[in-house]
Short mmCIF file of C-alpha atoms and ligand atoms in Angstrom, two decimals:
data_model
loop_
_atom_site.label_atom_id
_atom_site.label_comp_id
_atom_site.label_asym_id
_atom_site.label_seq_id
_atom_site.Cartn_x
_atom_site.Cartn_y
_atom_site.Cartn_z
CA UNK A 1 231.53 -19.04 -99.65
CA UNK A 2 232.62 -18.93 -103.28
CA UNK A 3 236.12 -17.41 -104.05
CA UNK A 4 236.71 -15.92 -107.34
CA UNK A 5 240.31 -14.79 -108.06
CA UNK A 6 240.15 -12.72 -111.53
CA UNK A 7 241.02 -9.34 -112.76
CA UNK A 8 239.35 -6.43 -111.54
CA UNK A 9 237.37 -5.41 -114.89
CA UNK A 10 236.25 -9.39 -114.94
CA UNK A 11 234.83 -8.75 -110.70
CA UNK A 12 233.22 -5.90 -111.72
CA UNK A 13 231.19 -7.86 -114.02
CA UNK A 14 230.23 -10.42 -112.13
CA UNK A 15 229.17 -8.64 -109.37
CA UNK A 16 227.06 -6.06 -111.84
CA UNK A 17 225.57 -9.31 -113.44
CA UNK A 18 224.24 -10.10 -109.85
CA UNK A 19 222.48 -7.11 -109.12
CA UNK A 20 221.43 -7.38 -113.04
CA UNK A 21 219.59 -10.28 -112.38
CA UNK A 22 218.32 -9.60 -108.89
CA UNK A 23 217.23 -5.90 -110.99
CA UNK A 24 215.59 -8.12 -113.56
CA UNK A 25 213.85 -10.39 -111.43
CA UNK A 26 212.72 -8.17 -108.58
CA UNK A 27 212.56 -4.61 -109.95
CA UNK A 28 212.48 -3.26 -106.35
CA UNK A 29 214.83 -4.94 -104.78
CA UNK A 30 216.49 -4.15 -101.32
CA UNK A 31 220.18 -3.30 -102.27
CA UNK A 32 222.81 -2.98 -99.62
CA UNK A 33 225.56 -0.44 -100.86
CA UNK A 34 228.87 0.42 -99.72
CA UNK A 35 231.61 3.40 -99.83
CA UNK A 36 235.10 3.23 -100.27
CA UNK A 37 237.16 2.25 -103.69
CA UNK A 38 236.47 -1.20 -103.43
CA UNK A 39 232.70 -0.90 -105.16
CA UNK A 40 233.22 1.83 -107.33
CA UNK A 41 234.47 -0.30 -110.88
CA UNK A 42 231.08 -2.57 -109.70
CA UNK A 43 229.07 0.77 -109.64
CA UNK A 44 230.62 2.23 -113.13
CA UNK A 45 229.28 -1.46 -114.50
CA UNK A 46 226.10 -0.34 -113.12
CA UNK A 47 225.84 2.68 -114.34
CA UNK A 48 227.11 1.66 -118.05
CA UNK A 49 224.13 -1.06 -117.99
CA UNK A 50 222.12 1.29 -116.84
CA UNK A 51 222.69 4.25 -119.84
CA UNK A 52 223.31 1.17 -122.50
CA UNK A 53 221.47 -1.15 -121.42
CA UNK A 54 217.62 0.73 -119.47
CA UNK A 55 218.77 -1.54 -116.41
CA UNK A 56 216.66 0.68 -114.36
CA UNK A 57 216.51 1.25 -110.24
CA UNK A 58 213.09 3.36 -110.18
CA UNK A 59 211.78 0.67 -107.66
CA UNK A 60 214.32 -0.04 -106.10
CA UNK A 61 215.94 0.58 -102.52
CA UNK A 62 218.96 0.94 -100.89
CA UNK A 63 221.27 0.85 -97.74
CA UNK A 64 224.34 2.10 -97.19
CA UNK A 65 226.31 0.29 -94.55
CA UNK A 66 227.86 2.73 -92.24
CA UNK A 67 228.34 6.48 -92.17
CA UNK A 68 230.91 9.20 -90.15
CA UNK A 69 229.39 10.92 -87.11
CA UNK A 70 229.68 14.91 -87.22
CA UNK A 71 230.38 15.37 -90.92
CA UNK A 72 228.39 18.22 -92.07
CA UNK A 73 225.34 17.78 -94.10
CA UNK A 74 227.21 18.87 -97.54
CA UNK A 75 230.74 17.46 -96.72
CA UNK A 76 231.88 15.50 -99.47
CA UNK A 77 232.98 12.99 -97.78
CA UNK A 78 229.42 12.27 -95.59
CA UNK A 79 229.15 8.49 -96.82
CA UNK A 80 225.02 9.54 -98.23
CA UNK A 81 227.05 12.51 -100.51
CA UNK A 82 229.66 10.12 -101.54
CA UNK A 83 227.37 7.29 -102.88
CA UNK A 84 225.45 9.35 -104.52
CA UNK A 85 228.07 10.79 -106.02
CA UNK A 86 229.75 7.52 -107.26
CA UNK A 87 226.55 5.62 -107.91
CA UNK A 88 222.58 6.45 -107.03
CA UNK A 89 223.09 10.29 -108.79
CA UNK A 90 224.08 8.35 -111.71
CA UNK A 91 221.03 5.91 -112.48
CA UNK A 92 217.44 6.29 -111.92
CA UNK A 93 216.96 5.60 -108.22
CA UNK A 94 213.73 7.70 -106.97
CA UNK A 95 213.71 10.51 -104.71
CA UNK A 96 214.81 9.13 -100.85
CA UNK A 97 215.01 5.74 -101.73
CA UNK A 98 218.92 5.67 -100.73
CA UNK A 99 219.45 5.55 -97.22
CA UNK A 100 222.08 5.82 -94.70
CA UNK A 101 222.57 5.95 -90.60
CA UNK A 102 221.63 9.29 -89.66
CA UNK A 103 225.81 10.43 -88.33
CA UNK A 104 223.98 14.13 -87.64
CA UNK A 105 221.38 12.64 -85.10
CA UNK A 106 221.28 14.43 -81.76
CA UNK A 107 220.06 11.00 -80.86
CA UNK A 108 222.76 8.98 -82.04
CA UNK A 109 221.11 5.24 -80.41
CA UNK A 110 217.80 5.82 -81.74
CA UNK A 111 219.16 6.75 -85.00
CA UNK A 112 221.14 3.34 -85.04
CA UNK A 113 218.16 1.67 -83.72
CA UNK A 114 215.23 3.65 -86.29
CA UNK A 115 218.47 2.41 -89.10
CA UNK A 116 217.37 -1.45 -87.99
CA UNK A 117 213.98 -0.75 -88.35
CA UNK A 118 213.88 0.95 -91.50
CA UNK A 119 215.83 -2.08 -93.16
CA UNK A 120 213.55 -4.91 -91.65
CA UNK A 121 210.26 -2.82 -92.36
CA UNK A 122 211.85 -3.15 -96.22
CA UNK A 123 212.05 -6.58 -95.79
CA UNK A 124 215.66 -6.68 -95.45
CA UNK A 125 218.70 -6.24 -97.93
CA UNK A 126 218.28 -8.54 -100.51
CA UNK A 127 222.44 -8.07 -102.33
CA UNK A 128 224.96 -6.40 -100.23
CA UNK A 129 228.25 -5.48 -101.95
CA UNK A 130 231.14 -4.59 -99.31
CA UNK A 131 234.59 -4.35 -99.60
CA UNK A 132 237.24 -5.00 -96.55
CA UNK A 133 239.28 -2.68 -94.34
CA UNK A 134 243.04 -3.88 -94.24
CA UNK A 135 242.66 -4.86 -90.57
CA UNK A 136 239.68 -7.27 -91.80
CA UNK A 137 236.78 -4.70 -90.60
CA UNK A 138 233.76 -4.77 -93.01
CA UNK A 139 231.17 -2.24 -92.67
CA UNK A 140 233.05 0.03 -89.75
CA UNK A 141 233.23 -2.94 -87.52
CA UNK A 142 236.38 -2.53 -86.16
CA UNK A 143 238.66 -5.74 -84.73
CA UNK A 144 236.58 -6.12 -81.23
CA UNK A 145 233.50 -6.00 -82.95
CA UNK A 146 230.57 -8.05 -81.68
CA UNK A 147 230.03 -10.85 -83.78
CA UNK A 148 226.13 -10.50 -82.86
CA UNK A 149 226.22 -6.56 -83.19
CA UNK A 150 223.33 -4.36 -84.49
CA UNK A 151 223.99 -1.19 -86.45
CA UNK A 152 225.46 1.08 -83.49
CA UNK A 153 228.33 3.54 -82.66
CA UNK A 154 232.18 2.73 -82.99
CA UNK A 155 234.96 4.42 -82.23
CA UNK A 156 237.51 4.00 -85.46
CA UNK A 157 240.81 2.23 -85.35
CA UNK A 158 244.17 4.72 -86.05
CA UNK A 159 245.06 1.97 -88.57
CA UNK A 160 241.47 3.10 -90.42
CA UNK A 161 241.98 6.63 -89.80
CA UNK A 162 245.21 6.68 -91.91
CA UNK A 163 243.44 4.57 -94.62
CA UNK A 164 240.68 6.84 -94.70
CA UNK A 165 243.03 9.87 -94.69
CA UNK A 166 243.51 9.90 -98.61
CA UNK A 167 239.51 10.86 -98.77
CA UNK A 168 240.57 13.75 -96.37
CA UNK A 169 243.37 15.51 -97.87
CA UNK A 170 245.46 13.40 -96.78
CA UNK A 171 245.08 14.71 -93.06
CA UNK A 172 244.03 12.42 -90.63
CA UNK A 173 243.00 14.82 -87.96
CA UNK A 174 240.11 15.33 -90.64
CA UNK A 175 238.97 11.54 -90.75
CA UNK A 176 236.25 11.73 -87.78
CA UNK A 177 236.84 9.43 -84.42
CA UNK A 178 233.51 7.89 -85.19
CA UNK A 179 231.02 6.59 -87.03
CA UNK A 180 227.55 4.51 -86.98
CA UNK A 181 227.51 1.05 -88.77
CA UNK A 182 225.28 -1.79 -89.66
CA UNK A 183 226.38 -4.25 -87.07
CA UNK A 184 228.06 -8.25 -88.07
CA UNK A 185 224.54 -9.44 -87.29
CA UNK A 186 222.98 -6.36 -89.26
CA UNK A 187 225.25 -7.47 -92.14
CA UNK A 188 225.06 -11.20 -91.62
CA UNK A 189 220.82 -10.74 -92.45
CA UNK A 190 221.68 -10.04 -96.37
CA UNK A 191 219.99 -12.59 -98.56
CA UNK A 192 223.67 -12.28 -100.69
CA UNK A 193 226.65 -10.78 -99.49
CA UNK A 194 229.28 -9.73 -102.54
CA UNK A 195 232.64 -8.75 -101.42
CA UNK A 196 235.23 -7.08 -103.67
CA UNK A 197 238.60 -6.92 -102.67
CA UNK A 198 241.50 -5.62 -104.74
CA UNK A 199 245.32 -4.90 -104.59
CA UNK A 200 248.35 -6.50 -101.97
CA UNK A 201 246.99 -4.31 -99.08
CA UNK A 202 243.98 -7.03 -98.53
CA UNK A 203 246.04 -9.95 -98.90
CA UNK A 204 246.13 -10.38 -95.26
CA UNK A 205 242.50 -9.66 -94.68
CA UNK A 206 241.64 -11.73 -97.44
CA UNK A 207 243.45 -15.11 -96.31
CA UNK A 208 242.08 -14.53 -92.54
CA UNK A 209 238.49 -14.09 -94.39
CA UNK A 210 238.56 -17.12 -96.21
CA UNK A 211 240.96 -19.24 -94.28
CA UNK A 212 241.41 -18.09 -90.73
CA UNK A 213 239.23 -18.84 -87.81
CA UNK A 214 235.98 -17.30 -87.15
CA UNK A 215 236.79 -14.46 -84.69
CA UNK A 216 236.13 -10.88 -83.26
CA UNK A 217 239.75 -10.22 -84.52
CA UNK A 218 239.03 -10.47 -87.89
CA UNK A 219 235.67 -9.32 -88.00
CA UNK A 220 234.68 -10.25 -91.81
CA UNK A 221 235.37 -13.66 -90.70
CA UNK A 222 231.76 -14.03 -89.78
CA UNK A 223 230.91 -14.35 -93.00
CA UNK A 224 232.03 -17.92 -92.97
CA UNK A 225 228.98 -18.71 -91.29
CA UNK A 226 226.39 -16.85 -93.70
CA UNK A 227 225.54 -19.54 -96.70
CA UNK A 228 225.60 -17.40 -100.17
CA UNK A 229 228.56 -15.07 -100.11
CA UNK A 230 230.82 -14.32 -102.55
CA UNK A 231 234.08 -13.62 -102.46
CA UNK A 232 235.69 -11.71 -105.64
CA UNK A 233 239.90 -11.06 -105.49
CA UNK A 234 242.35 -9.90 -107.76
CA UNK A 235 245.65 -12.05 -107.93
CA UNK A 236 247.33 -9.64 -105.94
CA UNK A 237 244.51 -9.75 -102.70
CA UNK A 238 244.41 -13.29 -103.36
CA UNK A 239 248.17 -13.81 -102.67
CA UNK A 240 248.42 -15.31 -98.68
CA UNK A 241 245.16 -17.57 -99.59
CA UNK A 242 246.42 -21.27 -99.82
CA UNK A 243 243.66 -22.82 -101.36
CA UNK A 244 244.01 -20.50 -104.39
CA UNK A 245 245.06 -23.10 -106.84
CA UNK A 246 241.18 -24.82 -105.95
CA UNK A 247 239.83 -21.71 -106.13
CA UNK A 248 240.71 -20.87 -109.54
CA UNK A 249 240.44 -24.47 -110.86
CA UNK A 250 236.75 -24.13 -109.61
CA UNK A 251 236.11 -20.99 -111.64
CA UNK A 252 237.14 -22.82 -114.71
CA UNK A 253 234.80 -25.38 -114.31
CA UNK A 254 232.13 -22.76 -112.93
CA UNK A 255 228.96 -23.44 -115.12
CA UNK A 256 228.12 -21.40 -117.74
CA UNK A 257 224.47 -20.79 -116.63
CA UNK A 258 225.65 -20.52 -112.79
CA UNK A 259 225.35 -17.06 -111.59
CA UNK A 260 227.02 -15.55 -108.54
N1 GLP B 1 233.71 1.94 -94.12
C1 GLP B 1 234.46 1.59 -95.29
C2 GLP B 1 234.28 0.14 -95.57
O1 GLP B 1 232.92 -0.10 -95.92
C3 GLP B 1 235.20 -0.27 -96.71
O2 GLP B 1 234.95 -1.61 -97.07
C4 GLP B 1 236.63 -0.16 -96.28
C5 GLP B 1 237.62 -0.46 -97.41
O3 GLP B 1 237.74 0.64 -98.25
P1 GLP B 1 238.37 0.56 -99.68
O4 GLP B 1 237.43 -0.20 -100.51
O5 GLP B 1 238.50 1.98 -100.14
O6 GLP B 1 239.69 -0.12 -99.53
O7 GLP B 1 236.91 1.08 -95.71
C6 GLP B 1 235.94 1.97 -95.24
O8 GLP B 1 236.45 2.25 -94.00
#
């Protein structure tokens, strides 16, 4: 796990140089994508490189992590409309490359279990950005969470509900009671996992993710166990983490030619 404490405009880049080079390397690429604020200064990177730059995602293929049950097909807020609203509608992906779990299924287990197959029959997600729910959830697996899970249903936490309000008007009878995710094991089968977290609300979440013990509580602490993850904080989500002073020596000695 590498742990990069730097300001949020400096995170951004380094996680848009990852997918850069993955994008340059392997023009169609498996890319695991995520909702939610913490992504979105990654995907505006993205999209800049993209317009400036002919980074191009015609080949390419995406995931999305996790996605509300019952939202109707055009509600803004239906995880598919929101990423393509902050990122695939905005660069060159082709026509149904971007996926998500299917939250309008009347089957709602095959639809979790047709979501596995579709990522392994893609060979699997080759970058995954992700950010971190206060209560250490990643994806929409909630404290409790399996640490073997597969992408299945979950009932949401209250404490996520009221997070998630702001996306709802502020109401949080709005935010739906459930959702389908990519399980921890789902997750843990990324070639490279990129997490962005920014802002005092993570600072908990963040420490217990780096630091803390591997457990169901926390369930991002699983990621301890995958080997290329990277872990990118601003100063104020890297506040509780006690080996910060070794963190950011490290990224001042951090190679020049040493990618994510
Ligand atoms: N399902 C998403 C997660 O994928 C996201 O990581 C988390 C943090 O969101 P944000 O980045 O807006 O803080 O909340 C949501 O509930």
């Amino acid at each position: 796990m590498e742990v990069i404490i730097a300001k949020p405009d400096e995170l951004a880049r380094l996680a848009a140089c990852a997918y850069e080079q993955l994008l340059r390397r392997r023009p169609d690429a498996v890319l695991g994508l995520a909702t939610g604020s913490s992504p979105l200064a990654v995907y505006d990177e993205l999209v800049r490189r993209h317009t400036d730059e002919g980074l191009s995602f015609a080949q390419a293929r995406a995931f999305n992590l996790d996605e509300y049950v019952g939202l109707p097909a055009e509600h803004p807020q239906r995880y598919l409309n929101v990423i393509r609203h902050d990122f695939t509608d905005r660069v060159d992906f082709a026509p149904g490359a971007v996926q998500g779990p299917d939250g309008l299924a009347d089957d709602l287990a095959a639809a979790c279990t047709s979501y596995e197959d579709a990522i392994a029959a893609a060979g699997g997600v080759d970058l995954q950005i992700m950010g971190i729910g206060t209560d250490g959830h990643i994806a929409f697996n909630e404290p409790g969470s399996s640490l073997a899970s597969s992408t299945r249903i979950k009932t949401l936490t209250e404490q996520t509900r009221a997070d998630n309000a702001r996306f709802f008007g502020g109401d949080v009878d709005k935010v739906p009671q459930h959702c389908l995710t990519q399980g921890l094991a789902t997750v843990m089968r990324a070639r490279h996992i990129v997490l962005v977290a920014t802002g005092r609300s993570k600072a908990d979440a963040i420490h217990q993710l780096v630091e803390g013990p591997v457990s169901a509580m926390w369930p991002g602490t699983i990621l301890q166990h995958h080997p290329h993850v990277s872990v990118l904080v601003d100063t104020a989500a890297a506040s509780r983490l006690q080996l910060a002073d070794y963190f950011r020596s490290t990224y001042a000695a951090k190679p020049a030619w040493q990618g994510l």
